[in-house]
Coordinates of C-alpha atoms and ligand atoms in Angstrom, one line a residue:
X1 CA -13.1 142.9 117.5
X2 CA -9.6 143.7 116.2
X3 CA -7.7 141.1 114.1
X4 CA -5.1 138.9 115.8
X5 CA -2.4 136.7 114.5
X6 CA -3.1 133.2 115.9
X7 CA 0.1 131.2 116.4
X8 CA 0.3 127.5 117.5
X9 CA 3.5 126.5 119.4
X10 CA 4.4 123.3 121.2
X11 CA 3.0 123.1 124.7
X12 CA 5.9 121.3 126.2
X13 CA 8.9 119.5 124.7
X14 CA 11.9 120.3 122.7
X15 CA 10.6 123.3 120.8
X16 CA 8.6 124.9 123.5
X17 CA 11.2 127.1 125.2
X18 CA 12.9 128.2 122.0
X19 CA 9.6 129.1 120.4
X20 CA 8.7 131.3 123.4
X21 CA 12.2 132.8 123.4
X22 CA 11.9 133.7 119.8
X23 CA 8.6 135.5 120.4
X24 CA 10.3 137.4 123.3
X25 CA 13.3 138.3 121.2
X26 CA 10.8 139.7 118.7
X27 CA 9.6 142.0 121.4
X28 CA 6.3 140.1 122.0
X29 CA 5.4 139.7 125.6
X30 CA 3.1 136.9 126.5
X31 CA 0.7 137.0 129.4
X32 CA 1.4 134.4 132.0
X33 CA -0.5 131.2 132.0
X34 CA 1.6 128.5 130.5
X35 CA -0.7 125.8 131.7
X36 CA -3.5 127.1 129.7
X37 CA -4.3 126.1 126.1
X38 CA -4.3 129.7 125.0
X39 CA -2.9 133.1 125.9
X40 CA -2.5 136.5 124.4
X41 CA 0.4 138.9 123.8
X42 CA 0.2 142.2 125.7
X43 CA 1.9 144.3 123.1
X44 CA 1.2 142.7 119.7
X45 CA -2.1 141.6 118.3
X46 CA -1.3 137.9 118.8
X47 CA -3.1 134.9 120.3
X48 CA -0.9 131.9 121.3
X49 CA -2.2 128.3 121.4
X50 CA -0.1 125.7 123.2
X51 CA -0.5 122.3 121.5
X52 CA 1.2 118.9 120.9
X53 CA 3.5 119.4 118.0
X54 CA 1.9 116.6 116.0
X55 CA -1.4 118.5 115.9
X56 CA 0.0 121.9 114.8
X57 CA 0.2 121.2 111.0
X58 CA -3.5 120.2 111.0
X59 CA -4.6 123.2 113.0
X60 CA -2.8 125.5 110.6
X61 CA -4.2 123.7 107.5
X62 CA -7.7 124.0 109.0
X63 CA -6.9 127.7 109.8
X64 CA -7.8 127.3 113.4
X65 CA -4.3 128.8 113.8
X66 CA -2.9 131.1 111.1
X67 CA 0.7 130.1 111.7
X68 CA 2.7 127.7 113.8
X69 CA 6.2 126.6 114.8
X70 CA 7.1 122.9 114.3
X71 CA 10.0 120.7 113.1
X72 CA 10.5 120.5 109.4
X73 CA 10.5 116.7 109.9
X74 CA 6.9 116.9 110.9
X75 CA 5.9 118.9 107.8
X76 CA 7.6 116.5 105.5
X77 CA 6.0 113.5 107.2
X78 CA 2.5 114.8 107.4
X79 CA 2.2 116.5 104.0
X80 CA -0.4 119.0 105.2
X81 CA -1.5 121.8 103.0
X82 CA 0.6 124.5 104.7
X83 CA 3.6 126.6 103.7
X84 CA 6.9 127.1 105.3
X85 CA 7.5 130.8 105.6
X86 CA 10.6 131.0 107.7
X87 CA 13.5 128.7 108.6
X88 CA 14.3 129.0 112.3
X89 CA 17.7 128.5 114.0
X90 CA 16.7 126.0 116.7
X91 CA 15.3 122.4 116.9
X92 CA 18.2 121.1 114.8
X93 CA 18.3 117.4 114.4
X94 CA 18.4 114.7 111.8
X95 CA 16.3 111.7 110.9
X96 CA 18.5 108.7 110.7
X97 CA 18.5 104.9 110.4
X98 CA 20.2 103.1 113.3
X99 CA 21.0 99.4 113.9
X100 CA 22.3 97.5 116.9
X101 CA 25.9 98.7 117.4
X102 CA 27.6 95.3 117.2
X103 CA 26.1 94.5 113.7
X104 CA 28.2 95.0 110.6
X105 CA 27.0 97.5 108.1
X106 CA 28.0 98.0 104.5
X107 CA 25.2 99.9 102.7
X108 CA 21.5 100.8 102.6
X109 CA 21.0 97.4 100.9
X110 CA 21.5 95.8 104.4
X111 CA 18.0 96.9 105.2
X112 CA 16.5 94.6 102.6
X113 CA 13.6 92.7 104.1
X114 CA 14.4 94.0 107.6
X115 CA 11.8 95.3 110.1
X116 CA 12.3 99.0 110.9
X117 CA 10.4 100.8 113.7
X118 CA 9.7 104.5 113.2
X119 CA 7.3 107.4 113.8
X120 CA 8.1 108.6 110.3
X121 CA 6.6 105.9 108.0
X122 CA 6.0 108.3 105.1
X123 CA 9.5 109.8 104.9
X124 CA 11.1 106.4 105.5
X125 CA 9.1 104.5 102.8
X126 CA 9.9 107.2 100.2
X127 CA 13.6 107.0 101.1
X128 CA 13.6 103.2 100.9
X129 CA 11.8 103.2 97.6
X130 CA 14.4 105.7 96.2
X131 CA 17.1 103.1 97.1
X132 CA 15.1 100.1 95.9
X133 CA 15.0 98.6 99.4
X134 CA 12.0 96.6 100.5
X135 CA 11.5 96.6 104.2
X136 CA 8.7 96.1 106.7
X137 CA 7.9 99.4 108.4
X138 CA 6.5 99.3 111.9
X139 CA 4.9 102.6 112.8
X140 CA 5.1 103.4 116.5
X141 CA 4.5 106.8 118.1
X142 CA 7.2 107.0 120.8
X143 CA 10.2 105.3 122.4
X144 CA 11.3 104.0 119.0
X145 CA 14.8 103.5 120.2
X146 CA 13.8 100.5 122.4
X147 CA 12.2 98.6 119.6
X148 CA 15.3 96.5 118.6
X149 CA 16.0 95.5 122.2
X150 CA 12.5 94.2 122.8
X151 CA 12.5 92.3 119.5
X152 CA 9.9 94.5 117.8
X153 CA 12.3 95.5 115.0
X154 CA 15.8 94.9 113.5
X155 CA 16.5 98.6 113.1
X156 CA 15.0 102.1 113.8
X157 CA 14.5 105.3 111.9
X158 CA 14.3 108.2 114.4
X159 CA 15.4 111.7 115.2
X160 CA 18.9 112.2 116.5
X161 CA 20.9 115.1 117.7
X162 CA 23.9 114.2 119.8
X163 CA 23.4 110.4 119.3
X164 CA 23.5 109.8 123.1
X165 CA 20.0 108.2 123.2
X166 CA 21.0 105.8 120.4
X167 CA 24.2 105.0 122.2
X168 CA 22.5 104.3 125.5
X169 CA 20.1 101.9 123.7
X170 CA 23.0 100.0 122.1
X171 CA 22.3 101.5 118.6
X172 CA 24.5 103.2 116.1
X173 CA 23.5 105.6 113.3
X174 CA 24.3 104.3 109.8
X175 CA 22.3 106.5 107.4
X176 CA 21.1 110.1 107.6
X177 CA 17.8 110.6 105.7
X178 CA 17.3 114.3 106.3
X179 CA 18.4 117.3 108.3
X180 CA 15.7 119.2 110.2
X181 CA 15.2 122.4 112.1
X182 CA 12.2 124.3 113.4
X183 CA 10.2 126.2 110.8
X184 CA 7.5 128.8 110.9
X185 CA 4.5 127.6 108.9
X186 CA 1.5 129.4 107.7
X187 CA -2.0 128.6 106.3
X188 CA -2.1 128.7 102.5
X189 CA -4.3 131.7 102.4
X190 CA -4.5 134.4 105.1
X191 CA -6.8 137.5 104.9
X192 CA -4.8 140.6 104.2
X193 CA -4.9 142.0 107.7
X194 CA -3.6 138.8 109.1
X195 CA -1.0 138.6 106.3
X196 CA 0.2 142.1 107.3
X197 CA 0.7 140.9 110.9
X198 CA 2.6 137.9 109.7
X199 CA 4.9 140.1 107.6
X200 CA 5.5 142.3 110.7
X201 CA 6.5 139.1 112.7
X202 CA 8.7 137.8 109.9
X203 CA 10.5 141.2 109.7
X204 CA 11.3 140.9 113.4
X205 CA 12.3 137.2 113.1
X206 CA 14.7 138.1 110.3
X207 CA 16.2 141.0 112.4
X208 CA 16.8 138.6 115.3
X209 CA 18.3 135.9 113.0
X210 CA 20.6 138.4 111.3
X211 CA 21.8 139.8 114.7
X212 CA 22.6 136.3 115.9
X213 CA 24.9 135.8 112.9
X214 CA 26.8 139.1 113.3
X215 CA 28.9 140.8 115.9
X216 CA 29.6 144.5 116.5
X217 CA 33.3 145.1 116.7
X218 CA 35.2 148.1 118.1
X219 CA 38.9 148.6 118.0
X220 CA 41.6 151.3 118.2
X221 CA 44.1 151.8 115.4
X222 CA 46.9 154.1 114.5
X223 CA 45.8 156.4 111.7
X224 CA 48.5 155.3 109.3
X225 CA 47.1 151.8 109.5
X226 CA 43.5 152.7 108.9
X227 CA 43.4 152.1 105.1
X228 CA 44.4 148.4 105.6
X229 CA 42.1 147.9 108.5
X230 CA 39.2 149.4 106.7
X231 CA 39.7 146.9 103.9
X232 CA 39.4 144.0 106.3
X233 CA 36.1 145.3 107.7
X234 CA 33.2 145.2 105.3
X235 CA 30.5 146.3 107.8
X236 CA 26.9 147.1 106.9
X237 CA 28.0 150.0 104.7
X238 CA 31.5 151.0 105.6
X239 CA 33.1 151.1 109.1
X240 CA 32.6 154.1 111.3
X241 CA 35.8 155.9 112.2
X242 CA 36.0 158.3 115.2
X243 CA 39.1 160.2 116.4
X244 CA 40.5 159.2 119.8
X245 CA 41.5 161.8 122.3
X246 CA 45.1 160.7 121.8
X247 CA 46.2 162.2 118.5
X248 CA 47.2 159.9 115.7
X249 CA 44.7 157.2 116.8
X250 CA 41.1 156.4 115.8
X251 CA 38.3 154.1 117.0
X252 CA 36.9 151.9 114.3
X253 CA 33.4 150.4 114.6
X254 CA 32.0 147.8 112.3
X255 CA 29.7 144.7 112.0
X256 CA 31.2 141.4 111.0
X257 CA 29.7 138.0 110.2
X258 CA 30.4 135.1 112.6
X259 CA 31.8 133.0 109.8
X260 CA 34.6 135.5 109.1
X261 CA 35.0 136.4 112.7
X262 CA 38.3 134.6 113.9
X263 CA 39.9 135.1 110.5
X264 CA 39.3 138.8 110.6
X265 CA 40.3 139.3 114.2
X266 CA 43.7 137.7 113.5
X267 CA 44.3 139.9 110.4
X268 CA 43.2 143.0 112.4
X269 CA 45.8 142.3 115.1
X270 CA 48.5 141.7 112.5
X271 CA 47.7 145.1 111.0
X272 CA 48.1 147.0 114.3
X273 CA 44.6 147.0 115.8
X274 CA 44.4 147.2 119.6
X275 CA 41.9 147.1 122.3
X276 CA 39.5 145.0 120.2
X277 CA 36.0 144.6 121.7
X278 CA 33.4 142.3 120.3
X279 CA 29.8 142.9 121.3
X280 CA 26.7 140.8 120.5
X281 CA 24.0 142.5 118.5
X282 CA 20.4 142.3 119.7
X283 CA 18.5 143.2 116.5
X284 CA 19.8 144.0 113.1
X285 CA 17.7 145.8 110.5
X286 CA 19.4 146.4 107.1
Ligands
ATP301 P1 4.6 116.4 121.9 O1 4.3 116.1 123.3 O2 4.4 117.9 121.6 O3 4.0 115.5 120.9 P2 7.1 115.1 121.1 O4 7.6 114.2 122.1 O5 6.4 114.5 119.9 O6 6.2 116.3 121.7 P3 9.7 116.4 121.0 O7 10.6 115.3 121.4 O8 9.5 117.5 122.0 O9 8.3 116.0 120.4 O10 10.3 117.0 119.6 C1 9.7 118.1 119.0 C2 10.6 118.4 117.8 O11 11.9 118.8 118.2 C3 10.9 117.2 116.8 O12 9.8 117.0 115.9 C4 12.1 117.7 116.1 O13 11.8 118.6 115.1 C5 12.8 118.5 117.2 N1 14.0 117.8 117.7 C6 15.2 118.4 117.9 N2 16.1 117.5 118.4 C7 15.5 116.4 118.6 C8 15.9 115.1 119.1 N3 17.1 114.8 119.4 N4 15.0 114.2 119.1 C9 13.7 114.4 118.8 N5 13.3 115.6 118.3 C10 14.2 116.6 118.2
ZN302 ZN1 4.8 115.0 119.1

C-alpha cells in the first residue's frame, strides 16, 4: 500500500470550513462524505480524519494522524508532544479575562481571590502566577460566558473575537492573555516518505499564504514617466514593461504587497499612471 499523509481536521465548528478551504486552495480534492469520520483525497496521497478539535493534539502525538489543524490556544493549553510547522491565516481570536460589565476594573490584581471559570486552566494559572495573583480556577468545558450570571464564578477566561458573545452576556474584556490563530501541527517524528508529503503540502500552503498577501497590478504609463513609476514598484524581481499599441505608452505589470497597496496606488496616480487594474493572485511561488 502506498504511503499517505494522514491529516486530522475539525469535524464541525469554527475551524472546519477554513481547514477544508485551505486544502482545496492547495489543490487537494476531497471525496464527498463529510459525515464520515474519514475520507481520502482524490489527487494527493492524503487521508483526512474529521474529529473534535480537542482530540486532535492527542491523535497527532500518538501518530494516529501525522498532522492536524487546530487553534494555537489548544496547543498551549494541552502541552502535547507535537510541533507547530505552519502558522495559518484563519481562526484568529484571543484568550481574555472578562468581568461583569458594570464592575470597576483597575488592574490584574482585582482578580485576587476571585473565582474564574475557564476551559483553559493551564494557560490561566500560568498567567495568574506570573502576575502573582491567587484565584480559584473553575474548569468547565463549554458555555463559560454564562458562569458569572448563574453564580458559578466572578469572572471568566475565554476565547473572544468580536466580543459580541461577551457583550450579550453582560461581560466586558479587561485583559488579553494571548492571541491565537489556527496552526498546522505535526508529530515529532515522521518517516521520510511522510515527511516528504508534508513538505509538499507546506510548500503549497506557503504559496497560498503569499498569494493572499499580494496583488497583481497592471497599469498604463507614458514612457517618460516610467523611471519614476518603476521605482515605486518593487515586484518579484522588477516590473514587466510592455509597449502599448499607442506610441509613447507602456503597460507595466508588477506584484505588490497588501500592506503597501494604498500608499503605492496613490503615488502611482500622482506620477501619471492610468487605467490601474488590481487583480488577486491565486498562488505565488518565489
Ligand atoms: P469541537 O466540537 O470540535 O470540540 P469547539 O466548540 O471546542 O469544537 P470551536 O468553538 O469550533 O470549538 O472553536 C475551535 C477553535 O476556533 C478554537 O479553539 C479557537 O482556536 C478558534 N476560534 C476562533 N474564534 C473563536 C471564538 N470567537 N471563540 C472560540 N474559538 C474561536
Ligand atoms: Zn472543542
